[in-house]
């Protein structure tokens, strides 16, 4: 075989291999994300961290994404209250620690060091990561086999694994306008429902905003 024919054969083999990879990837994508699969995402209970008195942010001890535990100091406030001692008849600031009320993860920091905050003003938001659930918008014709109390299998793309969840709530959402078709519904005026499902077992690593898929 000539060198030219050999190079041509090698090139053909490489192109064939690449084509197979592309086809397999496409099949995998449409299997996971296409068709009548039900898409959802992770949500979590949250609480707003607030100051108990007006003051200035002297220090922020955490950043977005940090894991915190109940009792951790999240921020330091300097309040304008008079302390027991005064210097030159002027009040000296009292120091107040802002403490975490629950275990969780800092999802959003709403203030900066040096910023003045009022009593009750939000300083940051903490997601309670042991109180997670999946939320799904489901067409009524796809609710078959799913009712409150049922266990379902949900796929997590982030971890490439299935998670067992238990349906905890199904609420009726507004119907689509009559005569309006969409890829989501495929039928005129199809009603939609919001379904909530919670992990049956501890789902390590799940975080708010992660995608979830119910394969159909």
PDB file of C-alpha atoms in Angstrom:
ATOM      1  CA  UNK A   1       0.000   0.000   0.000  1.00  0.00           C
ATOM      2  CA  UNK A   2       1.370   3.414  -0.968  1.00  0.00           C
ATOM      3  CA  UNK A   3       2.029   6.047   1.658  1.00  0.00           C
ATOM      4  CA  UNK A   4      -0.725   8.208   0.152  1.00  0.00           C
ATOM      5  CA  UNK A   5      -3.325   5.415   0.393  1.00  0.00           C
ATOM      6  CA  UNK A   6      -2.175   4.593   3.935  1.00  0.00           C
ATOM      7  CA  UNK A   7      -2.647   8.213   5.065  1.00  0.00           C
ATOM      8  CA  UNK A   8      -6.078   8.254   3.418  1.00  0.00           C
ATOM      9  CA  UNK A   9      -7.101   5.086   5.259  1.00  0.00           C
ATOM     10  CA  UNK A  10      -5.916   6.470   8.592  1.00  0.00           C
ATOM     11  CA  UNK A  11      -7.805   9.735   7.987  1.00  0.00           C
ATOM     12  CA  UNK A  12     -10.969   7.818   7.079  1.00  0.00           C
ATOM     13  CA  UNK A  13     -10.673   5.723  10.242  1.00  0.00           C
ATOM     14  CA  UNK A  14     -10.218   8.847  12.415  1.00  0.00           C
ATOM     15  CA  UNK A  15     -13.211  10.588  10.829  1.00  0.00           C
ATOM     16  CA  UNK A  16     -15.308   7.464  11.337  1.00  0.00           C
ATOM     17  CA  UNK A  17     -14.303   7.295  15.000  1.00  0.00           C
ATOM     18  CA  UNK A  18     -15.151  10.977  15.539  1.00  0.00           C
ATOM     19  CA  UNK A  19     -18.524  10.482  13.831  1.00  0.00           C
ATOM     20  CA  UNK A  20     -19.345   7.598  16.190  1.00  0.00           C
ATOM     21  CA  UNK A  21     -18.467   9.732  19.234  1.00  0.00           C
ATOM     22  CA  UNK A  22     -20.666  12.590  17.991  1.00  0.00           C
ATOM     23  CA  UNK A  23     -23.605  10.242  17.376  1.00  0.00           C
ATOM     24  CA  UNK A  24     -23.275   8.594  20.792  1.00  0.00           C
ATOM     25  CA  UNK A  25     -23.042  12.011  22.482  1.00  0.00           C
ATOM     26  CA  UNK A  26     -26.117  13.248  20.608  1.00  0.00           C
ATOM     27  CA  UNK A  27     -28.095  10.157  21.594  1.00  0.00           C
ATOM     28  CA  UNK A  28     -27.047  10.616  25.217  1.00  0.00           C
ATOM     29  CA  UNK A  29     -28.008  14.292  25.179  1.00  0.00           C
ATOM     30  CA  UNK A  30     -31.460  13.753  23.737  1.00  0.00           C
ATOM     31  CA  UNK A  31     -32.028  10.782  26.014  1.00  0.00           C
ATOM     32  CA  UNK A  32     -31.270  12.933  29.069  1.00  0.00           C
ATOM     33  CA  UNK A  33     -32.667  16.290  28.007  1.00  0.00           C
ATOM     34  CA  UNK A  34     -35.009  15.741  25.121  1.00  0.00           C
ATOM     35  CA  UNK A  35     -38.423  14.213  24.491  1.00  0.00           C
ATOM     36  CA  UNK A  36     -40.929  14.263  27.331  1.00  0.00           C
ATOM     37  CA  UNK A  37     -38.446  14.298  30.179  1.00  0.00           C
ATOM     38  CA  UNK A  38     -39.532  16.523  33.073  1.00  0.00           C
ATOM     39  CA  UNK A  39     -37.010  19.204  33.953  1.00  0.00           C
ATOM     40  CA  UNK A  40     -36.608  20.666  37.419  1.00  0.00           C
ATOM     41  CA  UNK A  41     -34.099  22.126  39.811  1.00  0.00           C
ATOM     42  CA  UNK A  42     -33.027  22.029  43.435  1.00  0.00           C
ATOM     43  CA  UNK A  43     -34.386  24.592  45.874  1.00  0.00           C
ATOM     44  CA  UNK A  44     -33.667  25.054  49.572  1.00  0.00           C
ATOM     45  CA  UNK A  45     -35.098  26.795  52.587  1.00  0.00           C
ATOM     46  CA  UNK A  46     -33.336  30.092  53.265  1.00  0.00           C
ATOM     47  CA  UNK A  47     -33.201  32.641  56.027  1.00  0.00           C
ATOM     48  CA  UNK A  48     -32.129  36.266  56.052  1.00  0.00           C
ATOM     49  CA  UNK A  49     -29.385  37.219  58.481  1.00  0.00           C
ATOM     50  CA  UNK A  50     -30.162  40.614  60.026  1.00  0.00           C
ATOM     51  CA  UNK A  51     -28.686  42.937  62.607  1.00  0.00           C
ATOM     52  CA  UNK A  52     -30.405  43.225  65.983  1.00  0.00           C
ATOM     53  CA  UNK A  53     -29.540  46.929  66.138  1.00  0.00           C
ATOM     54  CA  UNK A  54     -28.515  49.671  63.692  1.00  0.00           C
ATOM     55  CA  UNK A  55     -24.797  49.942  63.063  1.00  0.00           C
ATOM     56  CA  UNK A  56     -21.892  49.862  60.654  1.00  0.00           C
ATOM     57  CA  UNK A  57     -20.427  46.666  59.201  1.00  0.00           C
ATOM     58  CA  UNK A  58     -16.938  46.410  60.708  1.00  0.00           C
ATOM     59  CA  UNK A  59     -16.121  42.931  59.406  1.00  0.00           C
ATOM     60  CA  UNK A  60     -17.656  40.177  57.281  1.00  0.00           C
ATOM     61  CA  UNK A  61     -16.391  36.802  58.435  1.00  0.00           C
ATOM     62  CA  UNK A  62     -17.815  34.763  55.528  1.00  0.00           C
ATOM     63  CA  UNK A  63     -18.168  34.902  51.745  1.00  0.00           C
ATOM     64  CA  UNK A  64     -20.738  33.537  49.309  1.00  0.00           C
ATOM     65  CA  UNK A  65     -20.443  29.756  49.098  1.00  0.00           C
ATOM     66  CA  UNK A  66     -18.968  29.335  52.583  1.00  0.00           C
ATOM     67  CA  UNK A  67     -20.410  26.568  54.756  1.00  0.00           C
ATOM     68  CA  UNK A  68     -21.497  27.829  58.177  1.00  0.00           C
ATOM     69  CA  UNK A  69     -22.696  26.173  61.344  1.00  0.00           C
ATOM     70  CA  UNK A  70     -25.145  27.243  64.009  1.00  0.00           C
ATOM     71  CA  UNK A  71     -23.384  29.632  66.384  1.00  0.00           C
ATOM     72  CA  UNK A  72     -20.719  30.791  63.898  1.00  0.00           C
ATOM     73  CA  UNK A  73     -19.956  34.517  63.785  1.00  0.00           C
ATOM     74  CA  UNK A  74     -20.978  35.845  60.366  1.00  0.00           C
ATOM     75  CA  UNK A  75     -20.338  39.571  60.764  1.00  0.00           C
ATOM     76  CA  UNK A  76     -19.290  42.228  63.270  1.00  0.00           C
ATOM     77  CA  UNK A  77     -21.333  45.400  63.744  1.00  0.00           C
ATOM     78  CA  UNK A  78     -20.283  48.605  65.469  1.00  0.00           C
ATOM     79  CA  UNK A  79     -23.417  50.061  67.052  1.00  0.00           C
ATOM     80  CA  UNK A  80     -23.788  53.720  68.101  1.00  0.00           C
ATOM     81  CA  UNK A  81     -24.935  52.792  71.617  1.00  0.00           C
ATOM     82  CA  UNK A  82     -23.028  54.355  74.493  1.00  0.00           C
ATOM     83  CA  UNK A  83     -20.747  52.013  76.328  1.00  0.00           C
ATOM     84  CA  UNK A  84     -20.259  52.066  80.083  1.00  0.00           C
ATOM     85  CA  UNK A  85     -17.135  54.201  79.647  1.00  0.00           C
ATOM     86  CA  UNK A  86     -16.929  57.458  77.705  1.00  0.00           C
ATOM     87  CA  UNK A  87     -13.952  59.246  76.292  1.00  0.00           C
ATOM     88  CA  UNK A  88     -14.069  63.075  76.189  1.00  0.00           C
ATOM     89  CA  UNK A  89     -17.844  62.917  76.738  1.00  0.00           C
ATOM     90  CA  UNK A  90     -18.303  61.148  73.366  1.00  0.00           C
ATOM     91  CA  UNK A  91     -19.953  57.781  73.049  1.00  0.00           C
ATOM     92  CA  UNK A  92     -17.793  54.890  71.962  1.00  0.00           C
ATOM     93  CA  UNK A  93     -19.194  52.230  69.647  1.00  0.00           C
ATOM     94  CA  UNK A  94     -20.356  48.917  71.091  1.00  0.00           C
ATOM     95  CA  UNK A  95     -19.413  45.775  69.202  1.00  0.00           C
ATOM     96  CA  UNK A  96     -22.124  43.318  68.218  1.00  0.00           C
ATOM     97  CA  UNK A  97     -21.586  39.885  66.681  1.00  0.00           C
ATOM     98  CA  UNK A  98     -24.057  38.577  64.103  1.00  0.00           C
ATOM     99  CA  UNK A  99     -24.471  34.850  64.726  1.00  0.00           C
ATOM    100  CA  UNK A 100     -25.668  32.068  62.413  1.00  0.00           C
ATOM    101  CA  UNK A 101     -28.975  30.572  63.504  1.00  0.00           C
ATOM    102  CA  UNK A 102     -28.644  27.349  61.461  1.00  0.00           C
ATOM    103  CA  UNK A 103     -26.196  25.150  59.621  1.00  0.00           C
ATOM    104  CA  UNK A 104     -26.105  26.035  55.927  1.00  0.00           C
ATOM    105  CA  UNK A 105     -24.302  27.736  53.080  1.00  0.00           C
ATOM    106  CA  UNK A 106     -24.003  31.466  52.444  1.00  0.00           C
ATOM    107  CA  UNK A 107     -25.949  32.032  49.226  1.00  0.00           C
ATOM    108  CA  UNK A 108     -25.738  35.820  49.004  1.00  0.00           C
ATOM    109  CA  UNK A 109     -23.925  38.627  50.849  1.00  0.00           C
ATOM    110  CA  UNK A 110     -25.991  41.805  50.679  1.00  0.00           C
ATOM    111  CA  UNK A 111     -23.693  44.326  52.382  1.00  0.00           C
ATOM    112  CA  UNK A 112     -20.082  45.528  52.379  1.00  0.00           C
ATOM    113  CA  UNK A 113     -17.622  46.404  55.115  1.00  0.00           C
ATOM    114  CA  UNK A 114     -18.173  50.022  56.130  1.00  0.00           C
ATOM    115  CA  UNK A 115     -21.821  50.063  55.118  1.00  0.00           C
ATOM    116  CA  UNK A 116     -24.413  51.373  57.567  1.00  0.00           C
ATOM    117  CA  UNK A 117     -27.376  49.045  58.186  1.00  0.00           C
ATOM    118  CA  UNK A 118     -30.634  49.574  60.019  1.00  0.00           C
ATOM    119  CA  UNK A 119     -32.095  47.302  62.651  1.00  0.00           C
ATOM    120  CA  UNK A 120     -33.629  44.321  60.849  1.00  0.00           C
ATOM    121  CA  UNK A 121     -31.938  45.115  57.523  1.00  0.00           C
ATOM    122  CA  UNK A 122     -30.701  41.984  55.704  1.00  0.00           C
ATOM    123  CA  UNK A 123     -26.951  41.424  55.800  1.00  0.00           C
ATOM    124  CA  UNK A 124     -26.774  38.088  53.987  1.00  0.00           C
ATOM    125  CA  UNK A 125     -28.839  35.048  53.014  1.00  0.00           C
ATOM    126  CA  UNK A 126     -28.038  31.520  54.180  1.00  0.00           C
ATOM    127  CA  UNK A 127     -29.421  28.417  52.441  1.00  0.00           C
ATOM    128  CA  UNK A 128     -30.297  25.588  54.835  1.00  0.00           C
ATOM    129  CA  UNK A 129     -28.645  22.747  52.920  1.00  0.00           C
ATOM    130  CA  UNK A 130     -30.257  19.950  54.936  1.00  0.00           C
ATOM    131  CA  UNK A 131     -33.701  21.243  53.919  1.00  0.00           C
ATOM    132  CA  UNK A 132     -33.618  20.694  50.134  1.00  0.00           C
ATOM    133  CA  UNK A 133     -36.219  19.663  47.578  1.00  0.00           C
ATOM    134  CA  UNK A 134     -36.718  19.390  43.832  1.00  0.00           C
ATOM    135  CA  UNK A 135     -39.294  21.551  42.063  1.00  0.00           C
ATOM    136  CA  UNK A 136     -40.793  20.533  38.691  1.00  0.00           C
ATOM    137  CA  UNK A 137     -43.346  22.017  36.296  1.00  0.00           C
ATOM    138  CA  UNK A 138     -45.349  19.061  34.991  1.00  0.00           C
ATOM    139  CA  UNK A 139     -48.048  18.840  32.315  1.00  0.00           C
ATOM    140  CA  UNK A 140     -51.180  17.153  33.594  1.00  0.00           C
ATOM    141  CA  UNK A 141     -50.874  14.373  31.021  1.00  0.00           C
ATOM    142  CA  UNK A 142     -47.441  13.518  32.469  1.00  0.00           C
ATOM    143  CA  UNK A 143     -48.615  13.213  36.079  1.00  0.00           C
ATOM    144  CA  UNK A 144     -49.599   9.585  35.593  1.00  0.00           C
ATOM    145  CA  UNK A 145     -47.829   7.455  38.158  1.00  0.00           C
ATOM    146  CA  UNK A 146     -46.877  10.442  40.305  1.00  0.00           C
ATOM    147  CA  UNK A 147     -48.960  11.474  43.283  1.00  0.00           C
ATOM    148  CA  UNK A 148     -48.244  12.800  46.767  1.00  0.00           C
ATOM    149  CA  UNK A 149     -46.474  10.117  48.759  1.00  0.00           C
ATOM    150  CA  UNK A 150     -45.016   8.299  45.736  1.00  0.00           C
ATOM    151  CA  UNK A 151     -41.280   7.705  45.446  1.00  0.00           C
ATOM    152  CA  UNK A 152     -39.748   8.613  42.082  1.00  0.00           C
ATOM    153  CA  UNK A 153     -36.313   8.318  40.499  1.00  0.00           C
ATOM    154  CA  UNK A 154     -34.700  11.647  39.586  1.00  0.00           C
ATOM    155  CA  UNK A 155     -31.489  12.034  37.598  1.00  0.00           C
ATOM    156  CA  UNK A 156     -28.852  14.540  38.740  1.00  0.00           C
ATOM    157  CA  UNK A 157     -26.599  15.688  35.841  1.00  0.00           C
ATOM    158  CA  UNK A 158     -24.189  17.307  38.304  1.00  0.00           C
ATOM    159  CA  UNK A 159     -23.322  13.915  39.828  1.00  0.00           C
ATOM    160  CA  UNK A 160     -24.389  11.674  36.918  1.00  0.00           C
ATOM    161  CA  UNK A 161     -26.504   9.516  39.202  1.00  0.00           C
ATOM    162  CA  UNK A 162     -30.096   8.752  40.108  1.00  0.00           C
ATOM    163  CA  UNK A 163     -31.636  10.025  43.349  1.00  0.00           C
ATOM    164  CA  UNK A 164     -34.724   8.639  45.027  1.00  0.00           C
ATOM    165  CA  UNK A 165     -37.217  11.352  45.935  1.00  0.00           C
ATOM    166  CA  UNK A 166     -40.660  11.355  47.533  1.00  0.00           C
ATOM    167  CA  UNK A 167     -43.416  13.563  46.108  1.00  0.00           C
ATOM    168  CA  UNK A 168     -44.504  15.916  48.896  1.00  0.00           C
ATOM    169  CA  UNK A 169     -46.765  18.395  47.116  1.00  0.00           C
ATOM    170  CA  UNK A 170     -48.543  18.979  43.786  1.00  0.00           C
ATOM    171  CA  UNK A 171     -50.132  22.361  43.082  1.00  0.00           C
ATOM    172  CA  UNK A 172     -52.240  23.408  40.100  1.00  0.00           C
ATOM    173  CA  UNK A 173     -50.741  26.240  38.045  1.00  0.00           C
ATOM    174  CA  UNK A 174     -52.686  28.527  35.685  1.00  0.00           C
ATOM    175  CA  UNK A 175     -53.715  26.988  32.361  1.00  0.00           C
ATOM    176  CA  UNK A 176     -52.119  28.181  29.164  1.00  0.00           C
ATOM    177  CA  UNK A 177     -54.307  30.461  27.002  1.00  0.00           C
ATOM    178  CA  UNK A 178     -56.656  28.537  24.725  1.00  0.00           C
ATOM    179  CA  UNK A 179     -55.235  27.965  21.260  1.00  0.00           C
ATOM    180  CA  UNK A 180     -51.625  28.515  22.363  1.00  0.00           C
ATOM    181  CA  UNK A 181     -49.341  25.570  21.697  1.00  0.00           C
ATOM    182  CA  UNK A 182     -45.785  25.278  22.883  1.00  0.00           C
ATOM    183  CA  UNK A 183     -43.027  22.679  23.004  1.00  0.00           C
ATOM    184  CA  UNK A 184     -43.631  22.474  26.734  1.00  0.00           C
ATOM    185  CA  UNK A 185     -47.263  21.492  26.466  1.00  0.00           C
ATOM    186  CA  UNK A 186     -47.826  20.162  22.950  1.00  0.00           C
ATOM    187  CA  UNK A 187     -51.555  20.445  23.545  1.00  0.00           C
ATOM    188  CA  UNK A 188     -53.965  23.373  23.524  1.00  0.00           C
ATOM    189  CA  UNK A 189     -54.764  24.734  26.950  1.00  0.00           C
ATOM    190  CA  UNK A 190     -52.890  21.935  28.730  1.00  0.00           C
ATOM    191  CA  UNK A 191     -52.862  22.531  32.477  1.00  0.00           C
ATOM    192  CA  UNK A 192     -49.538  22.560  34.325  1.00  0.00           C
ATOM    193  CA  UNK A 193     -48.758  21.558  37.866  1.00  0.00           C
ATOM    194  CA  UNK A 194     -45.886  22.414  40.180  1.00  0.00           C
ATOM    195  CA  UNK A 195     -44.595  19.288  41.863  1.00  0.00           C
ATOM    196  CA  UNK A 196     -42.281  19.229  44.863  1.00  0.00           C
ATOM    197  CA  UNK A 197     -40.238  16.155  45.825  1.00  0.00           C
ATOM    198  CA  UNK A 198     -37.774  15.680  48.667  1.00  0.00           C
ATOM    199  CA  UNK A 199     -34.770  13.294  48.781  1.00  0.00           C
ATOM    200  CA  UNK A 200     -35.547  10.003  50.510  1.00  0.00           C
ATOM    201  CA  UNK A 201     -31.978   9.748  51.806  1.00  0.00           C
ATOM    202  CA  UNK A 202     -29.350  12.392  52.510  1.00  0.00           C
ATOM    203  CA  UNK A 203     -28.269  13.831  49.152  1.00  0.00           C
ATOM    204  CA  UNK A 204     -24.680  14.882  49.717  1.00  0.00           C
ATOM    205  CA  UNK A 205     -23.505  17.724  47.505  1.00  0.00           C
ATOM    206  CA  UNK A 206     -26.898  18.851  46.186  1.00  0.00           C
ATOM    207  CA  UNK A 207     -27.105  22.636  46.089  1.00  0.00           C
ATOM    208  CA  UNK A 208     -29.841  25.134  45.136  1.00  0.00           C
ATOM    209  CA  UNK A 209     -30.026  25.751  41.392  1.00  0.00           C
ATOM    210  CA  UNK A 210     -28.707  22.337  40.308  1.00  0.00           C
ATOM    211  CA  UNK A 211     -30.677  20.651  37.509  1.00  0.00           C
ATOM    212  CA  UNK A 212     -32.858  17.603  38.049  1.00  0.00           C
ATOM    213  CA  UNK A 213     -34.493  15.371  35.397  1.00  0.00           C
ATOM    214  CA  UNK A 214     -37.363  12.910  35.616  1.00  0.00           C
ATOM    215  CA  UNK A 215     -36.813  10.568  32.672  1.00  0.00           C
ATOM    216  CA  UNK A 216     -39.955   9.421  30.880  1.00  0.00           C
TER     217      UNK A 216
END
